[in-house]
Coordinates of C-alpha atoms in Angstrom, one line a residue:
M1 CA 25.8 39.5 -2.9
R2 CA 22.3 39.3 -1.3
L3 CA 19.0 40.6 -2.5
S4 CA 16.9 43.0 -0.5
T5 CA 14.0 41.5 1.5
T6 CA 11.6 43.7 -0.5
F7 CA 13.0 42.4 -3.8
V8 CA 12.8 38.8 -2.7
A9 CA 9.3 39.2 -1.4
S10 CA 8.1 40.7 -4.7
L11 CA 9.9 38.0 -6.6
V12 CA 8.2 35.3 -4.6
V13 CA 4.8 36.9 -5.2
A14 CA 5.5 36.9 -9.0
L15 CA 6.7 33.3 -9.0
V16 CA 3.6 32.0 -7.2
S17 CA 1.0 34.2 -8.9
A18 CA -0.2 31.5 -11.3
Q19 CA -3.7 32.2 -10.0
G20 CA -5.4 35.5 -10.9
N21 CA -8.1 36.8 -13.2
G22 CA -6.8 34.7 -16.1
S23 CA -6.0 37.6 -18.5
Y24 CA -2.6 37.5 -20.2
A25 CA 0.1 39.8 -19.0
V26 CA 3.8 39.4 -19.0
K27 CA 4.9 38.4 -15.4
T28 CA 8.0 40.2 -14.1
P29 CA 10.8 37.7 -14.6
P30 CA 13.9 37.7 -12.3
L31 CA 15.7 39.5 -15.1
T32 CA 14.5 41.2 -18.4
T33 CA 16.2 41.7 -21.7
P34 CA 15.9 44.7 -24.1
W35 CA 13.3 42.7 -26.0
T36 CA 11.0 41.7 -23.2
D37 CA 8.5 44.5 -23.8
E38 CA 8.6 44.0 -27.6
V39 CA 7.1 40.5 -27.6
G40 CA 3.5 41.4 -27.7
T41 CA 0.7 38.9 -28.2
N42 CA 1.6 37.8 -31.8
P43 CA 5.1 36.3 -31.2
W44 CA 7.3 34.7 -33.8
P45 CA 5.3 35.6 -36.9
E46 CA 7.9 34.2 -39.3
Y47 CA 7.3 31.0 -41.2
P48 CA 8.9 28.5 -38.7
R49 CA 10.4 25.9 -41.0
P50 CA 12.5 27.5 -43.8
L51 CA 13.9 24.2 -45.1
M52 CA 10.4 23.1 -46.1
E53 CA 8.2 26.1 -46.6
R54 CA 4.7 26.0 -48.0
A55 CA 2.9 29.1 -49.3
N56 CA -0.4 28.5 -47.7
W57 CA -0.1 28.5 -44.0
Q58 CA -1.6 30.1 -40.9
N59 CA 0.2 31.0 -37.7
L60 CA -1.5 29.8 -34.5
N61 CA 0.9 31.6 -32.2
G62 CA -0.6 34.0 -29.7
I63 CA -2.9 34.0 -26.7
W64 CA -4.1 30.5 -25.8
R65 CA -5.9 29.2 -22.7
Y66 CA -4.0 27.2 -20.0
E67 CA -4.8 25.2 -16.9
N68 CA -2.7 23.1 -14.6
A69 CA -3.8 19.5 -14.8
S70 CA -4.2 17.2 -11.8
G71 CA -1.6 14.7 -13.0
L72 CA -0.8 12.3 -15.8
G73 CA -4.2 10.6 -15.5
A74 CA -5.9 13.8 -16.4
V75 CA -5.4 13.0 -20.1
S76 CA -8.2 10.4 -19.8
S77 CA -10.7 13.2 -18.9
P78 CA -10.1 16.0 -21.4
P79 CA -11.8 19.3 -20.6
F80 CA -13.7 19.4 -23.9
N81 CA -16.1 22.4 -24.4
Q82 CA -14.6 24.1 -21.3
T83 CA -12.8 27.4 -20.9
L84 CA -9.4 26.8 -19.3
S85 CA -8.8 29.2 -16.4
Q86 CA -5.9 31.3 -17.6
E87 CA -4.4 32.9 -20.7
V88 CA -1.0 31.9 -21.9
L89 CA 1.4 33.1 -24.6
I90 CA 2.3 30.5 -27.2
P91 CA 5.1 29.7 -27.9
S92 CA 6.7 30.0 -24.4
C93 CA 7.9 28.0 -21.5
L94 CA 5.4 27.9 -18.6
E95 CA 8.2 28.8 -16.2
S96 CA 9.0 32.0 -18.1
G97 CA 7.7 35.5 -17.4
L98 CA 6.7 35.8 -21.1
S99 CA 4.3 33.0 -20.7
G100 CA 2.1 35.0 -18.4
I101 CA 2.1 32.0 -16.0
Q102 CA 5.6 31.7 -14.5
A103 CA 4.7 28.3 -13.1
T104 CA 6.8 26.1 -10.9
G105 CA 6.6 22.3 -11.1
A106 CA 4.4 22.2 -14.2
I107 CA 4.2 18.4 -14.5
A108 CA 0.9 18.2 -16.3
S109 CA -0.9 21.0 -18.3
W110 CA -3.8 21.7 -20.6
F111 CA -3.6 24.2 -23.5
S112 CA -6.4 25.2 -25.8
T113 CA -7.1 27.5 -28.7
S114 CA -9.4 27.6 -31.7
F115 CA -8.9 28.3 -35.4
T116 CA -10.7 28.6 -38.7
V117 CA -9.4 27.0 -41.8
P118 CA -9.4 29.4 -44.8
S119 CA -12.1 28.7 -47.3
S120 CA -9.5 28.6 -50.1
W121 CA -8.1 25.4 -48.5
I122 CA -11.3 23.4 -49.2
G123 CA -10.4 20.2 -51.0
Q124 CA -6.9 20.3 -49.6
H125 CA -5.4 18.4 -46.7
V126 CA -4.7 20.4 -43.5
L127 CA -1.5 19.8 -41.6
L128 CA -1.0 20.8 -37.9
N129 CA 2.6 21.5 -37.0
F130 CA 4.4 21.9 -33.6
G131 CA 7.9 23.2 -33.5
A132 CA 8.6 21.6 -30.1
V133 CA 6.6 20.6 -27.0
D134 CA 8.4 19.7 -23.7
Y135 CA 8.1 16.8 -23.1
E136 CA 5.0 14.7 -24.1
A137 CA 2.1 16.0 -26.1
T138 CA -1.4 14.5 -26.6
V139 CA -3.2 16.5 -29.2
F140 CA -7.0 16.6 -29.6
V141 CA -8.9 18.3 -32.5
N142 CA -12.6 18.9 -32.1
G143 CA -12.8 16.3 -29.2
R144 CA -10.9 13.6 -31.1
N145 CA -7.4 12.3 -30.4
A146 CA -5.2 13.5 -33.3
T147 CA -1.7 12.3 -32.2
F148 CA 0.8 11.7 -29.4
H149 CA 4.4 12.9 -29.5
R150 CA 7.3 12.3 -27.1
G151 CA 10.5 14.3 -27.1
G152 CA 10.8 17.9 -25.9
F153 CA 13.1 19.2 -28.6
F154 CA 11.6 18.0 -31.9
E155 CA 9.0 19.1 -34.4
F156 CA 6.0 17.0 -35.3
T157 CA 3.2 17.1 -37.8
V158 CA -0.2 15.5 -38.0
D159 CA -2.7 15.5 -40.8
I160 CA -6.0 16.7 -39.2
T161 CA -8.1 16.8 -42.4
N162 CA -10.6 14.2 -41.2
L163 CA -11.0 15.8 -37.8
L164 CA -12.0 19.3 -39.0
K165 CA -15.5 20.8 -39.2
N166 CA -16.9 23.9 -40.8
G167 CA -16.3 27.1 -38.9
T168 CA -14.4 27.1 -35.7
N169 CA -12.2 24.2 -34.8
D170 CA -11.1 23.4 -31.2
L171 CA -7.5 22.5 -30.5
L172 CA -6.7 21.0 -27.1
V173 CA -3.2 19.8 -26.0
F174 CA -2.2 17.8 -22.9
V175 CA 1.4 18.2 -22.0
H176 CA 3.3 16.0 -19.6
D177 CA 6.8 17.1 -18.4
P178 CA 8.3 14.5 -16.0
T179 CA 11.6 16.3 -15.5
D180 CA 13.3 15.1 -12.3
S181 CA 10.4 12.7 -11.6
E182 CA 11.3 9.5 -9.7
G183 CA 12.9 6.9 -12.0
V184 CA 12.7 9.1 -15.1
V185 CA 15.7 9.3 -17.4
I186 CA 15.0 11.4 -20.4
P187 CA 16.8 13.9 -22.6
V188 CA 16.5 17.1 -20.6
G189 CA 19.7 19.0 -21.3
K190 CA 20.4 21.3 -18.4
Q191 CA 16.8 21.4 -17.0
T192 CA 16.1 20.6 -13.4
L193 CA 13.5 21.4 -10.8
N194 CA 16.3 22.4 -8.5
P195 CA 18.5 24.8 -10.4
S196 CA 22.1 25.2 -9.2
H197 CA 24.9 26.9 -11.0
I198 CA 25.4 25.0 -14.3
F199 CA 21.9 23.4 -14.1
Y200 CA 19.0 25.7 -14.9
I201 CA 15.3 26.3 -14.6
P202 CA 13.2 23.9 -16.7
C203 CA 11.0 24.6 -19.7
S204 CA 7.5 23.0 -19.9
G205 CA 4.9 23.3 -22.5
I206 CA 4.6 24.5 -26.1
W207 CA 7.8 26.4 -26.5
Q208 CA 8.1 26.6 -30.3
S209 CA 5.7 27.8 -32.9
V210 CA 2.4 26.1 -33.9
W211 CA 1.0 26.5 -37.4
I212 CA -1.3 24.9 -39.9
E213 CA -0.8 24.6 -43.7
S214 CA -2.6 23.2 -46.7
A215 CA -1.3 20.5 -49.0
P216 CA -2.7 18.1 -51.6
A217 CA -3.6 14.5 -50.8
N218 CA -0.1 13.4 -51.8
Y219 CA 2.2 15.8 -50.1
I220 CA 5.9 16.1 -49.2
T221 CA 6.5 14.9 -45.7
D222 CA 10.3 15.2 -45.6
L223 CA 13.2 16.6 -47.6
V224 CA 16.8 15.4 -47.2
L225 CA 19.1 17.7 -49.1
S226 CA 22.8 18.0 -49.2
A227 CA 25.2 19.7 -51.7
G228 CA 28.9 19.1 -51.9
M229 CA 31.8 21.2 -53.0
D230 CA 31.9 19.3 -56.3
G231 CA 28.4 20.5 -57.2
E232 CA 26.7 17.2 -56.6
V233 CA 23.3 17.5 -55.0
N234 CA 21.9 14.5 -53.1
V235 CA 18.1 14.5 -52.6
T236 CA 15.5 12.3 -51.0
V237 CA 11.9 13.4 -50.9
Q238 CA 9.5 11.5 -48.7
T239 CA 5.8 11.8 -49.5
S240 CA 2.5 10.8 -47.7
G241 CA 1.4 8.5 -50.5
T242 CA 2.5 4.9 -50.8
A243 CA 3.0 4.9 -54.5
A244 CA 6.2 6.4 -56.1
S245 CA 5.7 9.9 -57.5
P246 CA 7.9 12.0 -59.8
V247 CA 10.0 14.6 -58.1
E248 CA 11.3 17.8 -59.8
I249 CA 13.9 20.0 -58.0
T250 CA 15.3 23.3 -59.2
V251 CA 18.3 25.2 -57.7
L252 CA 18.2 29.0 -58.1
E253 CA 20.6 31.8 -57.6
R254 CA 19.6 33.5 -54.4
G255 CA 18.3 37.0 -55.0
S256 CA 17.8 36.6 -58.7
N257 CA 15.8 33.4 -58.9
V258 CA 17.9 32.4 -62.0
P259 CA 18.0 28.6 -62.3
V260 CA 21.5 27.2 -62.0
G261 CA 20.6 23.5 -62.1
S262 CA 17.8 21.0 -61.8
G263 CA 17.2 17.3 -61.3
S264 CA 14.4 14.8 -61.2
G265 CA 13.8 11.5 -59.5
T266 CA 11.2 9.5 -57.7
S267 CA 9.8 10.0 -54.2
N268 CA 11.1 7.9 -51.3
V269 CA 14.3 7.1 -53.3
A270 CA 17.6 9.0 -53.2
F271 CA 18.8 10.6 -56.4
Q272 CA 21.5 13.0 -57.5
F273 CA 22.2 15.7 -60.0
A274 CA 25.0 18.3 -60.5
V275 CA 25.3 22.1 -60.6
D276 CA 28.2 23.4 -62.5
S277 CA 30.8 25.6 -60.6
P278 CA 28.6 26.6 -57.7
K279 CA 29.7 29.3 -55.3
L280 CA 30.8 27.4 -52.2
W281 CA 29.5 27.9 -48.6
S282 CA 32.0 28.5 -45.9
P283 CA 32.1 30.7 -42.8
A284 CA 34.0 33.3 -44.8
S285 CA 31.6 33.1 -47.7
P286 CA 28.2 31.7 -46.7
N287 CA 26.7 31.4 -50.2
L288 CA 23.3 29.9 -50.3
Y289 CA 21.0 28.8 -53.1
D290 CA 17.2 28.7 -53.1
V291 CA 15.6 25.4 -54.0
T292 CA 12.1 24.5 -55.2
V293 CA 10.8 21.0 -54.9
R294 CA 7.6 19.7 -56.7
V295 CA 5.8 16.5 -56.3
G296 CA 2.5 16.6 -58.3
S297 CA 0.6 19.6 -57.1
D298 CA 2.6 20.0 -53.9
T299 CA 5.4 22.6 -54.0
I300 CA 7.8 23.6 -51.2
K301 CA 10.6 26.1 -51.0
S302 CA 14.0 25.2 -49.4
Y303 CA 17.6 26.2 -49.7
T304 CA 21.1 24.7 -49.6
G305 CA 24.7 25.5 -49.5
F306 CA 27.5 23.7 -51.5
R307 CA 30.2 22.6 -49.1
T308 CA 32.0 19.4 -48.0
F309 CA 32.9 18.6 -44.4
S310 CA 35.5 15.9 -43.9
K311 CA 38.7 15.0 -42.1
G312 CA 42.2 14.2 -43.3
P313 CA 45.9 14.5 -42.5
V314 CA 47.4 18.0 -42.9
D315 CA 50.9 18.6 -41.6
G316 CA 50.9 14.9 -40.4
I317 CA 47.9 15.6 -38.1
E318 CA 44.3 14.6 -38.5
R319 CA 42.4 17.8 -39.2
P320 CA 38.8 18.9 -39.8
L321 CA 38.4 20.0 -43.4
V322 CA 35.9 22.5 -44.9
N323 CA 35.9 22.2 -48.7
G324 CA 39.1 20.2 -48.5
E325 CA 41.0 22.8 -46.5
F326 CA 42.0 22.7 -42.8
T327 CA 39.7 25.1 -41.0
F328 CA 40.3 25.9 -37.4
M329 CA 36.9 25.9 -35.7
F330 CA 36.6 28.4 -32.9
G331 CA 33.3 29.1 -31.2
T332 CA 31.5 29.4 -28.0
L333 CA 29.5 27.1 -25.8
D334 CA 26.0 28.3 -26.5
Q335 CA 23.4 27.4 -23.9
G336 CA 20.4 29.1 -25.6
Y337 CA 18.7 30.4 -22.4
W338 CA 16.9 33.6 -21.9
P339 CA 15.9 35.2 -18.6
D340 CA 12.5 36.3 -19.9
G341 CA 11.7 33.3 -22.2
I342 CA 13.9 30.5 -20.7
Y343 CA 14.2 28.2 -23.9
T344 CA 12.2 30.6 -26.1
P345 CA 14.0 33.8 -27.3
P346 CA 11.8 36.9 -27.1
N347 CA 11.9 37.3 -30.9
R348 CA 14.1 36.7 -33.9
E349 CA 16.1 39.9 -33.4
A350 CA 17.0 38.8 -29.9
M351 CA 18.0 35.3 -31.0
E352 CA 20.2 36.7 -33.8
Y353 CA 21.8 39.2 -31.5
D354 CA 23.8 36.5 -29.8
L355 CA 25.0 35.1 -33.1
H356 CA 26.0 38.6 -34.4
V357 CA 28.1 39.1 -31.2
L358 CA 30.0 36.0 -32.1
K359 CA 30.4 36.7 -35.8
D360 CA 31.5 40.3 -35.2
L361 CA 34.3 39.2 -32.9
G362 CA 35.5 36.7 -35.5
F363 CA 34.2 33.4 -34.1
N364 CA 33.4 31.0 -37.0
M365 CA 31.5 28.4 -35.0
V366 CA 29.0 27.8 -32.2
R367 CA 28.5 24.7 -30.2
K368 CA 24.8 24.3 -29.5
H369 CA 25.1 22.8 -26.0
I370 CA 22.7 19.9 -25.2
K371 CA 19.7 21.9 -26.5
V372 CA 18.0 22.0 -29.8
E373 CA 16.9 25.4 -31.2
P374 CA 14.0 26.5 -33.4
A375 CA 14.7 26.0 -37.1
L376 CA 15.2 29.7 -37.6
F377 CA 18.3 29.6 -35.4
Y378 CA 20.0 27.2 -37.8
N379 CA 18.7 29.2 -40.7
A380 CA 20.5 32.3 -39.2
C381 CA 23.7 30.3 -38.8
D382 CA 23.5 29.2 -42.5
E383 CA 23.0 32.8 -43.6
M384 CA 25.7 34.4 -41.3
G385 CA 28.3 31.7 -41.9
L386 CA 28.6 30.1 -38.5
L387 CA 29.5 26.5 -38.3
V388 CA 27.4 24.6 -35.8
I389 CA 28.5 21.7 -33.6
Q390 CA 25.1 20.2 -32.5
D391 CA 24.8 18.3 -29.2
M392 CA 22.3 15.7 -28.5
P393 CA 20.3 16.9 -25.4
A394 CA 21.8 15.0 -22.5
L395 CA 20.2 12.6 -20.1
P396 CA 20.4 13.7 -16.4
S397 CA 24.0 13.9 -15.4
S398 CA 23.6 11.8 -12.3
R399 CA 21.4 9.0 -13.7
K400 CA 22.1 6.1 -16.0
P401 CA 19.4 4.7 -18.3
D402 CA 18.0 1.2 -18.2
A403 CA 17.6 -0.7 -21.5
A404 CA 14.2 0.9 -22.4
Q405 CA 15.5 4.4 -21.6
Q406 CA 18.6 3.9 -23.7
D407 CA 16.5 2.8 -26.6
E408 CA 14.4 6.0 -26.2
F409 CA 17.6 8.1 -26.1
E410 CA 18.7 6.4 -29.4
R411 CA 15.3 7.0 -31.0
Q412 CA 15.5 10.7 -30.2
L413 CA 19.1 10.9 -31.4
Q414 CA 17.9 9.6 -34.7
I415 CA 15.2 12.3 -34.8
L416 CA 17.8 14.9 -34.1
I417 CA 19.9 13.8 -37.0
K418 CA 17.0 13.4 -39.4
Q419 CA 15.4 16.8 -38.7
H420 CA 18.6 18.8 -38.9
R421 CA 20.9 17.0 -41.5
S422 CA 19.9 19.4 -44.3
Y423 CA 21.2 22.6 -42.6
P424 CA 24.4 23.6 -44.4
S425 CA 26.1 25.0 -41.3
I426 CA 26.0 21.9 -39.1
I427 CA 29.5 20.4 -39.3
A428 CA 29.4 17.9 -36.4
W429 CA 27.2 15.9 -34.1
V430 CA 27.9 15.4 -30.4
I431 CA 26.4 12.3 -28.8
Y432 CA 27.5 12.5 -25.2
N433 CA 28.7 15.4 -23.1
E434 CA 31.0 14.6 -20.1
A435 CA 29.5 11.1 -19.7
W436 CA 26.1 12.5 -18.7
G437 CA 23.7 9.6 -19.0
Q438 CA 26.5 7.6 -20.7
I439 CA 26.7 3.9 -19.9
T440 CA 30.3 3.1 -19.0
D441 CA 30.3 0.0 -16.8
T442 CA 28.7 -2.8 -18.9
Y443 CA 29.4 -1.7 -22.5
Y444 CA 30.3 1.4 -24.5
P445 CA 27.1 2.5 -26.4
E446 CA 28.9 5.3 -28.2
F447 CA 30.5 3.0 -30.7
A448 CA 27.1 1.7 -32.0
L449 CA 25.6 5.2 -31.8
T450 CA 28.5 6.6 -33.8
D451 CA 27.8 4.0 -36.5
L452 CA 24.1 4.8 -36.4
V453 CA 24.7 8.5 -36.8
R454 CA 27.2 7.9 -39.6
S455 CA 24.6 5.8 -41.4
L456 CA 22.0 8.5 -41.1
D457 CA 24.4 11.3 -42.1
P458 CA 27.7 10.4 -43.7
T459 CA 28.4 14.0 -44.6
R460 CA 29.4 15.2 -41.1
L461 CA 31.9 14.6 -38.4
I462 CA 30.9 13.0 -35.1
D463 CA 32.1 13.9 -31.6
A464 CA 31.0 10.7 -29.7
T465 CA 32.1 11.8 -26.3
S466 CA 32.8 15.4 -25.6
G467 CA 34.9 15.8 -22.5
W468 CA 35.6 12.4 -21.0
A469 CA 34.6 8.8 -20.8
D470 CA 36.3 8.5 -24.1
H471 CA 37.0 5.0 -25.3
G472 CA 38.0 5.9 -28.9
A473 CA 34.8 6.3 -30.7
G474 CA 34.1 9.1 -33.2
D475 CA 36.2 11.6 -35.1
F476 CA 37.4 13.8 -32.2
S477 CA 39.8 13.4 -29.2
D478 CA 37.9 16.0 -27.2
N479 CA 39.3 17.6 -24.0
H480 CA 37.5 19.7 -21.5
H481 CA 39.6 21.8 -19.1
Y482 CA 39.1 25.0 -17.2
A483 CA 40.3 27.6 -17.4
N484 CA 43.4 26.9 -19.6
P485 CA 43.2 24.6 -22.7
Q486 CA 44.8 21.2 -23.2
C487 CA 44.1 21.0 -26.9
G488 CA 45.8 18.1 -28.8
T489 CA 48.7 18.4 -26.3
P490 CA 51.0 15.8 -24.7
F491 CA 49.6 16.8 -21.3
Y492 CA 46.1 16.4 -19.8
S493 CA 44.3 16.3 -16.5
L494 CA 42.8 13.2 -15.0
A495 CA 39.2 14.0 -15.9
S496 CA 40.0 14.0 -19.5
S497 CA 41.7 11.3 -21.6
P498 CA 45.2 11.5 -23.2
F499 CA 45.2 12.9 -26.7
D500 CA 44.6 10.3 -29.4
E501 CA 46.6 11.3 -32.4
S502 CA 44.5 9.1 -34.7
R503 CA 41.6 11.6 -34.2
I504 CA 41.1 15.3 -34.4
G505 CA 42.6 17.2 -31.4
F506 CA 39.8 19.4 -30.1
Q507 CA 39.2 21.6 -27.0
G508 CA 35.4 21.0 -26.4
E509 CA 35.3 23.4 -23.5
F510 CA 37.7 25.8 -21.8
G511 CA 37.8 29.4 -20.5
G512 CA 34.8 29.9 -18.2
I513 CA 36.4 32.9 -16.6
G514 CA 33.8 35.0 -14.7
H515 CA 33.1 38.6 -14.0
N516 CA 30.4 39.6 -11.5
V517 CA 28.0 42.4 -12.1
S518 CA 25.4 44.4 -10.2
I519 CA 22.0 43.1 -9.4
E520 CA 20.5 44.9 -12.3
N521 CA 22.2 42.5 -14.7
L522 CA 21.9 39.3 -12.6
W523 CA 19.2 36.6 -12.5
G524 CA 17.3 37.8 -9.5
V525 CA 17.1 34.6 -7.6
Q526 CA 19.1 34.3 -4.4
A527 CA 19.9 30.6 -4.8
A528 CA 21.5 31.4 -8.1
I529 CA 23.4 34.3 -6.8
N530 CA 24.7 32.1 -4.0
T531 CA 26.4 29.9 -6.6
I532 CA 28.3 32.7 -8.4
N533 CA 31.5 31.8 -6.5
Q534 CA 31.4 28.3 -8.0
T535 CA 32.6 29.9 -11.2
Y536 CA 36.0 28.5 -12.3
E537 CA 37.6 31.9 -11.9
I538 CA 36.3 35.3 -10.9
D539 CA 38.0 38.5 -12.3
E540 CA 37.2 41.6 -10.3
N541 CA 36.9 44.0 -13.2
L542 CA 36.6 44.0 -17.0
E543 CA 40.2 45.0 -17.5
A544 CA 41.3 41.8 -15.6
W545 CA 38.7 39.7 -17.4
N546 CA 39.8 40.8 -20.8
Y547 CA 43.5 40.3 -19.8
R548 CA 42.8 36.8 -18.7
G549 CA 40.9 36.1 -21.9
H550 CA 44.0 37.3 -23.8
V551 CA 46.3 35.0 -21.8
L552 CA 44.1 31.9 -22.4
L553 CA 43.7 32.6 -26.1
E554 CA 47.4 33.1 -26.4
E555 CA 48.0 29.8 -24.7
L556 CA 45.6 28.2 -27.1
R557 CA 47.4 29.8 -30.1
Q558 CA 50.7 28.3 -28.9
Q559 CA 49.0 24.9 -28.8
V560 CA 47.8 25.3 -32.3
E561 CA 51.3 26.3 -33.4
R562 CA 53.2 23.6 -31.4
F563 CA 50.8 20.6 -31.1
S564 CA 47.7 19.1 -32.7
C565 CA 45.0 21.5 -31.7
C566 CA 42.4 21.8 -34.5
G567 CA 39.5 23.7 -32.8
A568 CA 38.1 24.9 -29.5
V569 CA 35.0 26.0 -27.7
W570 CA 35.1 29.0 -25.3
T571 CA 32.7 28.9 -22.4
Q572 CA 30.5 30.7 -23.1
T573 CA 28.2 33.1 -25.1
T574 CA 26.2 34.5 -22.3
D575 CA 25.8 34.3 -18.6
V576 CA 23.0 32.0 -17.5
E577 CA 21.3 32.3 -14.0
G578 CA 24.1 31.8 -11.5
E579 CA 26.9 31.6 -14.1
V580 CA 28.7 34.9 -14.8
N581 CA 31.2 33.7 -17.4
G582 CA 29.6 34.9 -20.6
L583 CA 30.9 37.2 -23.3
V584 CA 27.7 39.1 -22.5
T585 CA 25.5 39.2 -19.5
Y586 CA 22.4 37.1 -19.2
D587 CA 20.2 40.2 -20.0
R588 CA 22.3 40.9 -23.1
R589 CA 22.9 44.5 -21.8
I590 CA 26.6 44.3 -21.1
N591 CA 29.2 43.0 -23.6
R592 CA 32.3 42.3 -21.6
T593 CA 34.7 42.0 -24.5
D594 CA 37.3 44.4 -25.7
P595 CA 36.5 44.0 -29.4
V596 CA 39.9 45.1 -30.7
Q597 CA 41.7 42.7 -28.4
W598 CA 39.4 39.7 -29.0
K599 CA 39.3 40.1 -32.8
A600 CA 43.1 40.2 -32.8
D601 CA 43.4 37.2 -30.6
I602 CA 40.9 35.2 -32.6
Q603 CA 42.5 36.1 -35.9
A604 CA 45.9 34.9 -34.4
L605 CA 44.4 31.5 -33.9
Y606 CA 43.4 31.3 -37.6
D607 CA 46.8 32.5 -38.6
A608 CA 48.5 29.9 -36.5
A609 CA 46.3 27.2 -38.0
A610 CA 47.1 28.5 -41.5
S611 CA 50.8 28.3 -40.8
R612 CA 50.4 24.6 -40.1
S613 CA 48.8 23.8 -43.4
N614 CA 52.1 23.5 -45.3
A615 CA 54.5 23.1 -42.4
T616 CA 56.4 20.1 -41.2
A617 CA 55.5 18.5 -37.9
R618 CA 56.9 20.4 -35.0
L619 CA 57.9 19.2 -31.6
F620 CA 57.7 21.1 -28.3

């Protein structure tokens, strides 16, 4: 399939139109979604961090100013008291149509806005929060350097109280994104300046929400919260003050605000308390409880779910256990890309649409693939009852890190765990995907990294090497194979490793069958369209595509019944750019699935798993 000359010409004009009169307007992306025109100029109005919510906050999302910077050295000459040349929508990726910029090669950028602190906050500390900035951010408030942050997927907070002035305050942010730069090996996921099939357009800039909030002098900086199926609640509350402070925590029935348990302890020290007979969280019954935490005059709201993730032998096979019972995990590879917003979904409704598609078909899990989502994504999974297997964003697939780059990868892996370990739905962490950026010639870093992750979060499973380059670390023996599965089986292909019966048999990726569509539903970039035939399999119509899906799920069901298959990941939730193997198209306008068939086939997987719970070991 080829695009018309007129379409390509108009697309090129849109892609290079970073110059103009500077006023914000959505630029026409290569493909829209049903929500593109609903974004407006006040995007993502929701409180961005539901695990640690403060009552007094102010959203800074909206129209900011933007200007391309001359290079990394530009940070030494900030454009204070200057009006940057263009308007930009925050949060957004500079490469997206929603940003109003649709830039290419955004290596260095300036962003600015202004804000006024509410008078009711006088006497309080003011905290400036960023959900995520890709990749490095240097933040200035009223002409003074406030902080520097490195890591494109993680939130950060800075206390700007001493930098504020009466009236209007100026916020200036320098962003450096070195994706694909010479010698650079950083966690990028699937971003590249030269997209091709399974590697996609990059995201640069402030792509998650920005907000300020007020807090007392001694305020809560972090909350680590987990609750087990036995009712025990484990809590650690970090505070800004150096002295130990009393902590009070209350667990409340969601919806009624009736207290069901409470505990007390000291800041910066872990403590425990118990809740009698809690309603357990599981994919079938995602029961959540609201939580209030108080330290002095600082109060935050949070929530938790009582559940225990573990592993153990069932039917003589090592299995993943949810609340002590073997739960077959079946989900999709979820890239989290949007044609109009790239990394940033148009709005919450759009983001949750993908999850509802999965839940409605009967999937009980999603593998968040080498990307980290906004906090509200995990909140939605908690509330819907979708288990999450969370990947660490990968280093570039073709590059290996030096010692300093490996140390930085490890530092950011720790941040991933620390910032997400309190979400009830996350069941497992993935350290490496298909050996991308994984050192394999001098030593095997996944062993030490598995120990590190386990020390930070002993409550979850660890998939050290999803796909291959598996040397025995972690809890999963994880196979990738297209299109048919090889899940916990006595057969495998050369790219993967033989099944290790001492670990959980898991199909980390399979499926990937494709179905082409008309240009109206495709990413309108000719280079991407040219790669469609790289899809593992192309089915000429939806009837054939659904039939092939049935055949592959039936093969998986037999592997659950006969062998040691304990879970699987279907590729994938949506099409992305030149990939046409999603359950839904990239624009989310076509759902390929026959829902009756898919629901029945997915339920058959769970039924086969249930039959193994009390069965004797079977041989092929």
